[in-house]
Tab-separated table of C-alpha atoms in Angstrom:
chain	number	residue	atom	x	y	z
A	1300	MET	CA	-44.315	16.613	9.462
A	1301	ILE	CA	-45.756	16.376	12.941
A	1302	SER	CA	-43.559	18.269	15.399
A	1303	SER	CA	-45.533	17.425	18.554
A	1304	ILE	CA	-48.633	15.534	19.656
A	1305	GLN	CA	-50.872	16.033	22.672
A	1306	ILE	CA	-53.110	13.226	23.937
A	1307	ARG	CA	-55.908	13.897	26.424
A	1308	GLY	CA	-58.182	11.221	27.862
A	1309	TYR	CA	-57.050	8.403	25.574
A	1310	ARG	CA	-56.458	5.052	27.271
A	1311	GLY	CA	-53.866	5.509	30.033
A	1312	PHE	CA	-53.110	9.145	29.213
A	1313	VAL	CA	-54.968	11.814	31.169
A	1314	ASP	CA	-52.835	14.529	29.568
A	1315	PHE	CA	-49.676	13.618	27.677
A	1316	GLU	CA	-47.362	15.428	25.271
A	1317	MET	CA	-44.553	14.295	22.997
A	1318	SER	CA	-42.529	17.052	21.314
A	1319	GLY	CA	-39.303	17.482	19.383
A	1320	LEU	CA	-40.397	14.952	16.766
A	1321	GLU	CA	-38.329	14.391	13.631
A	1322	ARG	CA	-38.372	12.329	10.446
A	1323	VAL	CA	-37.658	9.040	12.288
A	1324	ASN	CA	-38.838	8.645	15.884
A	1325	LEU	CA	-38.182	5.629	18.109
A	1326	LEU	CA	-40.401	5.226	21.188
A	1327	VAL	CA	-39.021	3.407	24.231
A	1328	GLY	CA	-40.318	2.688	27.711
A	1329	THR	CA	-41.292	-0.105	30.076
A	1330	ASN	CA	-44.192	-2.463	29.512
A	1331	ASN	CA	-47.579	-0.738	29.815
A	1332	SER	CA	-46.004	2.724	29.579
A	1333	GLY	CA	-48.201	3.626	26.602
A	1334	LYS	CA	-45.980	3.210	23.521
A	1335	THR	CA	-48.635	1.377	21.525
A	1336	SER	CA	-51.278	3.860	22.670
A	1337	VAL	CA	-49.200	6.719	21.260
A	1338	LEU	CA	-48.925	4.910	17.920
A	1339	GLU	CA	-52.691	4.340	17.932
A	1340	ALA	CA	-53.326	8.009	18.704
A	1341	LEU	CA	-51.145	9.021	15.763
A	1342	TYR	CA	-53.018	6.563	13.547
A	1343	LEU	CA	-56.433	7.915	14.535
A	1344	LEU	CA	-55.214	11.475	14.077
A	1345	THR	CA	-53.573	11.024	10.676
A	1346	SER	CA	-56.614	9.089	9.437
A	1347	ARG	CA	-58.764	12.038	10.602
A	1348	GLY	CA	-60.843	9.881	12.901
A	1349	ALA	CA	-62.008	7.566	10.126
A	1350	PRO	CA	-64.369	4.945	11.629
A	1351	ILE	CA	-62.472	2.080	10.003
A	1352	ALA	CA	-59.261	3.215	11.744
A	1353	LEU	CA	-61.119	3.162	15.057
A	1354	TRP	CA	-62.431	-0.319	14.295
A	1355	GLN	CA	-58.945	-1.612	13.465
A	1356	VAL	CA	-57.484	-0.219	16.701
A	1357	LEU	CA	-60.143	-2.019	18.755
A	1358	TRP	CA	-59.986	-5.211	16.702
A	1359	ARG	CA	-56.208	-5.559	17.044
A	1360	ARG	CA	-56.467	-5.283	20.814
A	1361	GLY	CA	-59.232	-7.870	20.990
A	1362	GLU	CA	-61.554	-5.341	22.617
A	1363	ARG	CA	-64.762	-7.052	21.593
A	1364	LEU	CA	-68.074	-7.576	23.308
A	1365	PRO	CA	-69.564	-11.099	23.360
A	1366	GLU	CA	-70.503	-11.695	19.737
A	1367	ARG	CA	-74.098	-12.181	18.725
A	1368	SER	CA	-72.791	-14.219	15.806
A	1369	PRO	CA	-69.422	-14.751	14.093
A	1370	ASN	CA	-70.628	-12.557	11.227
A	1371	SER	CA	-71.650	-9.646	13.419
A	1372	PRO	CA	-68.852	-8.699	15.861
A	1373	GLU	CA	-69.167	-5.714	18.142
A	1374	MET	CA	-66.271	-3.607	19.461
A	1375	ASP	CA	-66.227	-2.325	23.052
A	1376	VAL	CA	-65.339	1.382	22.831
A	1377	CYS	CA	-65.153	2.016	26.600
A	1378	HIS	CA	-61.492	0.960	26.620
A	1379	LEU	CA	-60.569	3.948	24.457
A	1380	PHE	CA	-61.297	6.322	27.322
A	1381	THR	CA	-59.112	6.862	30.375
A	1382	GLY	CA	-60.473	4.727	33.210
A	1383	HIS	CA	-62.469	2.526	30.781
A	1384	ASP	CA	-65.450	4.700	31.679
A	1385	LEU	CA	-68.297	5.105	29.169
A	1386	HIS	CA	-70.967	7.742	29.803
A	1387	ILE	CA	-72.334	10.883	28.245
A	1388	GLY	CA	-69.437	13.302	28.123
A	1389	SER	CA	-66.656	10.703	27.948
A	1390	LYS	CA	-64.095	12.257	25.629
A	1391	PHE	CA	-60.574	12.023	24.293
A	1392	THR	CA	-58.756	14.572	22.158
A	1393	LEU	CA	-55.727	14.162	19.904
A	1394	THR	CA	-53.839	17.241	18.711
A	1395	ALA	CA	-50.803	17.556	16.437
A	1396	LYS	CA	-48.701	20.552	15.575
A	1397	ASN	CA	-46.720	20.660	12.368
A	1398	GLU	CA	-45.574	22.953	9.580
A	1399	SER	CA	-49.167	23.363	8.386
A	1400	PRO	CA	-52.113	24.517	10.576
A	1401	GLU	CA	-52.727	22.544	13.754
A	1402	LYS	CA	-54.734	19.331	13.396
A	1403	HIS	CA	-56.922	17.762	16.020
A	1404	VAL	CA	-59.710	15.235	16.396
A	1405	THR	CA	-62.081	14.722	19.326
A	1406	PHE	CA	-64.140	11.616	20.131
A	1407	THR	CA	-67.072	12.256	22.485
A	1408	ILE	CA	-69.918	10.089	23.803
A	1409	GLY	CA	-73.208	11.913	23.471
A	1410	GLU	CA	-76.869	11.576	22.568
A	1411	ILE	CA	-77.816	11.111	18.925
A	1412	SER	CA	-80.800	11.977	16.798
A	1413	ASP	CA	-83.159	9.463	15.203
A	1414	GLU	CA	-81.455	9.716	11.831
A	1415	HIS	CA	-78.240	8.245	13.286
A	1416	SER	CA	-79.872	5.495	15.344
A	1417	GLN	CA	-79.622	1.879	14.282
A	1418	LYS	CA	-82.867	0.198	13.307
A	1419	PRO	CA	-83.652	-2.883	15.388
A	1420	ASN	CA	-84.129	-6.179	13.603
A	1421	ALA	CA	-85.715	-8.738	15.875
A	1422	SER	CA	-85.475	-11.519	13.299
A	1423	GLU	CA	-81.678	-11.270	13.359
A	1424	GLY	CA	-81.434	-10.873	17.118
A	1425	VAL	CA	-80.066	-7.318	16.906
A	1426	PRO	CA	-80.519	-5.529	20.245
A	1427	VAL	CA	-82.669	-2.433	20.560
A	1428	PRO	CA	-80.461	0.485	19.562
A	1429	SER	CA	-79.153	2.896	22.159
A	1430	ARG	CA	-79.626	6.640	22.091
A	1431	LEU	CA	-75.908	7.210	22.435
A	1432	GLY	CA	-73.282	7.667	19.781
A	1433	LEU	CA	-69.600	8.370	19.358
A	1434	HIS	CA	-69.305	11.892	17.948
A	1435	ILE	CA	-66.174	12.640	15.917
A	1436	LYS	CA	-65.136	16.230	15.283
A	1437	GLY	CA	-61.900	17.684	14.098
A	1438	ILE	CA	-59.844	19.899	11.851
A	1439	PRO	CA	-59.847	19.068	9.014
A	1440	THR	CA	-63.392	17.650	9.218
A	1441	PRO	CA	-63.331	13.833	9.525
A	1442	PRO	CA	-65.209	11.710	6.969
A	1443	ALA	CA	-67.857	10.642	9.523
A	1444	SER	CA	-69.377	12.602	12.393
A	1445	VAL	CA	-71.422	10.089	14.440
A	1446	ILE	CA	-71.130	6.343	15.056
A	1447	PRO	CA	-74.230	4.867	16.768
A	1448	LEU	CA	-73.621	2.721	19.849
A	1449	THR	CA	-75.638	-0.339	20.771
A	1450	ARG	CA	-77.219	-0.678	24.233
A	1451	SER	CA	-74.187	-2.671	25.360
A	1452	GLY	CA	-71.949	0.291	24.543
A	1453	GLY	CA	-70.365	-1.203	21.465
A	1454	VAL	CA	-69.796	-0.367	17.833
A	1455	SER	CA	-71.378	-2.766	15.381
A	1456	GLY	CA	-69.651	-3.630	12.142
A	1457	ASP	CA	-72.932	-3.024	10.354
A	1458	SER	CA	-72.729	0.674	11.220
A	1459	LEU	CA	-69.275	1.016	9.654
A	1460	ASP	CA	-70.088	-0.308	6.177
A	1461	SER	CA	-68.362	-3.692	6.520
A	1462	PRO	CA	-65.040	-2.415	7.937
A	1463	ARG	CA	-63.394	-5.832	7.891
A	1464	ARG	CA	-63.437	-5.746	4.111
A	1465	VAL	CA	-61.710	-2.352	3.916
A	1466	ARG	CA	-57.948	-2.413	3.609
A	1467	GLY	CA	-55.154	0.143	3.498
A	1468	ARG	CA	-56.063	3.805	3.106
A	1469	PHE	CA	-59.416	5.289	3.854
A	1470	PRO	CA	-61.582	7.250	1.413
A	1471	GLY	CA	-61.000	10.984	1.787
A	1472	ASP	CA	-57.709	10.712	3.651
A	1473	GLU	CA	-55.375	13.629	3.080
A	1474	VAL	CA	-52.431	11.888	4.683
A	1475	PRO	CA	-51.694	8.238	3.885
A	1476	ALA	CA	-50.996	6.199	7.023
A	1477	GLN	CA	-49.984	2.588	7.569
A	1478	PHE	CA	-49.905	0.877	10.976
A	1479	ILE	CA	-47.838	-2.303	11.320
A	1480	THR	CA	-48.627	-4.102	14.558
A	1481	THR	CA	-46.490	-6.731	16.288
A	1482	GLU	CA	-48.274	-9.341	14.163
A	1483	SER	CA	-47.327	-7.388	11.000
A	1484	LEU	CA	-49.797	-7.028	8.144
A	1485	SER	CA	-51.902	-9.943	6.960
A	1486	GLY	CA	-51.392	-11.728	3.674
A	1487	GLY	CA	-54.519	-10.132	2.250
A	1488	GLU	CA	-53.378	-6.629	3.210
A	1489	LEU	CA	-49.913	-7.082	1.702
A	1490	VAL	CA	-51.245	-8.577	-1.517
A	1491	ALA	CA	-53.525	-5.548	-1.910
A	1492	LEU	CA	-50.634	-3.149	-1.277
A	1493	TRP	CA	-48.296	-5.053	-3.591
A	1494	ASP	CA	-50.389	-4.088	-6.611
A	1495	LYS	CA	-49.161	-0.524	-6.127
A	1496	VAL	CA	-45.531	-1.617	-5.720
A	1497	ALA	CA	-45.088	-4.154	-8.523
A	1498	LEU	CA	-43.160	-2.960	-11.581
A	1499	THR	CA	-42.086	0.276	-9.871
A	1500	SER	CA	-38.834	1.380	-8.265
A	1501	ASN	CA	-40.333	0.408	-4.912
A	1502	GLU	CA	-40.292	-3.241	-5.965
A	1503	GLU	CA	-36.484	-3.077	-5.968
A	1504	ARG	CA	-36.589	-1.652	-2.451
A	1505	VAL	CA	-38.667	-4.604	-1.250
A	1506	LEU	CA	-36.292	-7.083	-2.904
A	1507	LEU	CA	-33.278	-5.375	-1.300
A	1508	ALA	CA	-34.958	-5.578	2.119
A	1509	LEU	CA	-35.450	-9.337	1.744
A	1510	GLN	CA	-31.861	-9.782	0.575
A	1511	PHE	CA	-30.689	-8.331	3.885
A	1512	LEU	CA	-31.941	-11.557	5.442
A	1513	GLU	CA	-31.332	-13.968	2.549
A	1514	PRO	CA	-28.865	-12.826	-0.150
A	1515	GLY	CA	-29.932	-15.723	-2.371
A	1516	ILE	CA	-33.364	-14.230	-3.091
A	1517	GLU	CA	-33.524	-13.198	-6.746
A	1518	ARG	CA	-37.188	-12.316	-7.292
A	1519	ILE	CA	-40.459	-11.902	-5.444
A	1520	ALA	CA	-43.994	-12.154	-6.821
A	1521	ALA	CA	-47.566	-12.167	-5.590
A	1522	GLN	CA	-49.611	-15.289	-6.186
A	1523	ALA	CA	-52.806	-15.124	-8.188
A	1524	ALA	CA	-55.551	-15.424	-5.590
A	1525	THR	CA	-58.112	-13.178	-3.999
A	1526	GLN	CA	-57.197	-10.938	-1.106
A	1527	SER	CA	-59.771	-12.589	1.169
A	1528	PHE	CA	-58.341	-16.046	0.401
A	1529	TYR	CA	-55.227	-15.313	2.439
A	1530	GLY	CA	-57.070	-13.537	5.254
A	1531	GLY	CA	-54.752	-13.270	8.247
A	1532	GLN	CA	-52.333	-15.876	6.920
A	1533	ARG	CA	-48.760	-15.140	5.929
A	1534	GLY	CA	-49.253	-16.135	2.339
A	1535	GLY	CA	-49.798	-14.671	-1.077
A	1536	PHE	CA	-46.137	-14.331	-2.068
A	1537	ILE	CA	-43.478	-16.588	-3.546
A	1538	ILE	CA	-39.761	-15.994	-3.965
A	1539	ARG	CA	-37.128	-17.320	-6.330
A	1540	LEU	CA	-33.986	-18.551	-4.576
A	1541	LYS	CA	-30.669	-18.878	-6.318
A	1542	GLY	CA	-30.017	-22.543	-7.137
A	1543	HIS	CA	-33.668	-23.572	-6.727
A	1544	GLU	CA	-35.876	-24.334	-9.693
A	1545	ARG	CA	-39.185	-24.218	-7.852
A	1546	PRO	CA	-40.447	-21.008	-6.184
A	1547	VAL	CA	-40.613	-20.977	-2.389
A	1548	PRO	CA	-43.597	-19.597	-0.404
A	1549	ILE	CA	-42.571	-16.527	1.582
A	1550	GLY	CA	-44.096	-18.105	4.692
A	1551	SER	CA	-41.379	-20.772	4.591
A	1552	MET	CA	-38.696	-18.157	5.253
A	1553	GLY	CA	-39.601	-17.225	8.843
A	1554	ASP	CA	-41.070	-14.306	10.785
A	1555	GLY	CA	-38.196	-11.910	10.101
A	1556	MET	CA	-38.634	-12.179	6.344
A	1557	TRP	CA	-42.347	-11.397	6.574
A	1558	ARG	CA	-41.668	-8.483	8.929
A	1559	MET	CA	-39.051	-6.937	6.656
A	1560	MET	CA	-41.268	-7.316	3.602
A	1561	ALA	CA	-44.218	-5.713	5.396
A	1562	MET	CA	-42.159	-2.668	6.349
A	1563	ALA	CA	-40.696	-2.244	2.866
A	1564	ILE	CA	-44.095	-2.520	1.157
A	1565	ALA	CA	-45.904	-0.339	3.703
A	1566	ILE	CA	-43.476	2.582	3.583
A	1567	ALA	CA	-43.874	2.703	-0.190
A	1568	GLN	CA	-47.597	3.398	0.362
A	1569	CYS	CA	-47.006	6.296	2.774
A	1570	LYS	CA	-45.564	8.951	0.486
A	1571	GLY	CA	-46.122	12.276	2.188
A	1572	GLY	CA	-47.654	10.531	5.198
A	1573	VAL	CA	-46.923	8.477	8.294
A	1574	LEU	CA	-45.659	4.928	8.944
A	1575	LEU	CA	-46.288	3.460	12.409
A	1576	ILE	CA	-44.515	0.261	13.511
A	1577	ASP	CA	-45.099	-1.412	16.869
A	1578	GLU	CA	-41.974	-3.249	18.129
A	1579	ILE	CA	-40.064	-2.691	14.926
A	1580	ASP	CA	-37.399	-5.292	15.742
A	1581	THR	CA	-39.875	-8.205	16.030
A	1582	GLY	CA	-38.439	-11.313	14.363
A	1583	LEU	CA	-35.195	-9.579	13.334
A	1584	HIS	CA	-31.693	-10.600	14.430
A	1585	TYR	CA	-29.508	-7.804	15.788
A	1586	THR	CA	-27.040	-8.220	12.902
A	1587	VAL	CA	-29.565	-6.895	10.348
A	1588	MET	CA	-30.988	-4.013	12.385
A	1589	GLU	CA	-28.575	-1.383	11.104
A	1590	LYS	CA	-29.481	-2.345	7.525
A	1591	MET	CA	-33.129	-2.147	8.491
A	1592	TRP	CA	-32.678	1.383	9.809
A	1593	ARG	CA	-30.844	2.394	6.632
A	1594	LEU	CA	-33.733	1.079	4.571
A	1595	ILE	CA	-36.309	2.921	6.697
A	1596	PHE	CA	-34.294	6.152	6.867
A	1597	GLY	CA	-33.502	6.222	3.156
A	1598	ALA	CA	-37.087	5.518	2.107
A	1599	ALA	CA	-38.460	8.038	4.612
A	1600	LYS	CA	-36.312	10.813	3.136
A	1601	GLU	CA	-36.983	9.873	-0.470
A	1602	LEU	CA	-40.755	9.498	-0.054
A	1603	ASP	CA	-41.252	12.242	2.564
A	1604	VAL	CA	-42.551	9.786	5.175
A	1605	GLN	CA	-42.501	10.382	8.929
A	1606	VAL	CA	-41.791	7.181	10.855
A	1607	PHE	CA	-42.820	6.321	14.423
A	1608	ALA	CA	-41.666	2.979	15.825
A	1609	SER	CA	-41.453	1.373	19.254
A	1610	THR	CA	-38.989	-1.110	20.732
A	1611	HIS	CA	-37.850	-2.849	23.906
A	1612	SER	CA	-34.536	-3.865	22.344
A	1613	TYR	CA	-31.204	-2.327	23.277
A	1614	ASP	CA	-29.749	-3.702	20.022
A	1615	CYS	CA	-32.381	-1.753	18.111
A	1616	ILE	CA	-31.378	1.473	19.871
A	1617	LYS	CA	-27.681	0.776	19.334
A	1618	SER	CA	-28.276	0.153	15.625
A	1619	LEU	CA	-30.105	3.465	15.377
A	1620	ALA	CA	-27.129	5.126	17.060
A	1621	GLU	CA	-24.833	3.608	14.436
A	1622	LEU	CA	-27.047	5.100	11.737
A	1623	CYS	CA	-26.831	8.521	13.409
A	1624	TYR	CA	-23.051	8.229	13.557
A	1625	SER	CA	-22.595	7.268	9.909
A	1626	GLU	CA	-25.294	9.430	8.268
A	1627	THR	CA	-24.407	13.123	8.291
A	1628	ASP	CA	-27.989	14.230	7.647
A	1629	ALA	CA	-29.385	12.204	10.541
A	1630	SER	CA	-28.610	15.026	12.980
A	1631	GLU	CA	-31.964	16.722	12.450
A	1632	ASN	CA	-33.927	13.705	11.291
A	1633	VAL	CA	-33.776	11.190	14.143
A	1634	THR	CA	-35.022	11.282	17.719
A	1635	LEU	CA	-35.635	8.817	20.537
A	1636	GLN	CA	-38.633	9.432	22.823
A	1637	ARG	CA	-38.755	7.824	26.263
A	1638	ILE	CA	-42.277	7.369	27.652
A	1639	GLU	CA	-42.510	6.952	31.420
A	1640	VAL	CA	-45.550	5.870	33.428
A	1641	GLY	CA	-47.006	8.897	35.188
A	1642	ASN	CA	-44.845	11.429	33.349
A	1643	PRO	CA	-47.021	13.871	31.352
A	1644	LYS	CA	-44.245	14.474	28.833
A	1645	ALA	CA	-42.022	12.138	26.867
A	1646	VAL	CA	-38.279	12.609	27.341
A	1647	PRO	CA	-36.664	13.335	23.950
A	1648	TYR	CA	-33.113	12.322	23.001
A	1649	THR	CA	-31.343	13.939	20.058
A	1650	ASP	CA	-29.120	12.010	17.652
A	1651	ASN	CA	-25.996	13.043	19.613
A	1652	GLU	CA	-27.526	11.877	22.882
A	1653	ILE	CA	-28.510	8.570	21.267
A	1654	GLU	CA	-24.901	8.064	20.150
A	1655	ILE	CA	-23.523	8.903	23.612
A	1656	ALA	CA	-26.000	6.590	25.332
A	1657	ALA	CA	-25.020	3.715	23.032
A	1658	GLU	CA	-21.287	4.389	23.377
A	1659	LYS	CA	-21.363	4.558	27.175
A	1660	ASN	CA	-24.027	1.844	27.612
A	1661	ILE	CA	-26.419	4.284	29.251
A	1662	GLU	CA	-29.840	2.722	29.766
A	1663	VAL	CA	-32.509	4.763	27.982
A	1664	ARG	CA	-35.234	2.122	27.680
């Protein structure tokens, strides 16, 4: 497990450290304090700087340059660096300490050789390639070392081997990682992940998660269609409800149902790795949050998954405190990390401090 992470030069962090990390870690802080940036940094680090992970981080934020065509988007990498400044020498470094040797990955803007340059194609309107690239170095060695940049300072999808068609884990990853954003995972992503869950013990875990919200759900199944058919839609799954003859599309059941299913399926794919969830309480009523934490905590222990989640919700923190109070082994497995604008270190809260804060209504967000 990761015990601490240091972030230098990434987005709003000049030099930031978060330590005292445990099995389940909840990140809190005001808007624009950097909670999502920390989750992104963990994602890039655990994926060993894989180019597709970088693409997904930029895509989710909408950090795109004006598109030459709908089929050839280009991501604007300048926003990854503190100050949004892109020049030779721009750099950010992510470092994690854990039980195994230290891991780190560095992204640096520098000149590239001819072999890494993109070849211009005037017939397709592709701009003349730049002589700059994003160099990726780390321990262990990442799967790619240089990503060519266009003259506009962007990353073209063509240079990443069609990243939009790549889902889930990345080739060569040592540590499986899943990142659930506030929009959750798409229908196509969940359908692809479901193939590894169906007919296993993890399928029961997914069904139990859905029953937290609707006890009448008896079965869940993926529909027979291609992954790309569903795209970003919340489709691809049907459920059987008690007393109903016809199956019901999962999309008919609301945002909370989709959110819970995404978390249950994703954590099953992270055995021995990391699950990252931005605003974990999105779409969930406060009455089911304690059950949600029990699901996450139990699966994390069983599958050896380290969980990082963010929230703005006091109910979410209180529900975590209730878990700490009732689970005897939560004492060394749960922490709350407060991120403050301008503070170079996160403020950690132990399980006992989380309980006290909830009991005395102490504001920790």
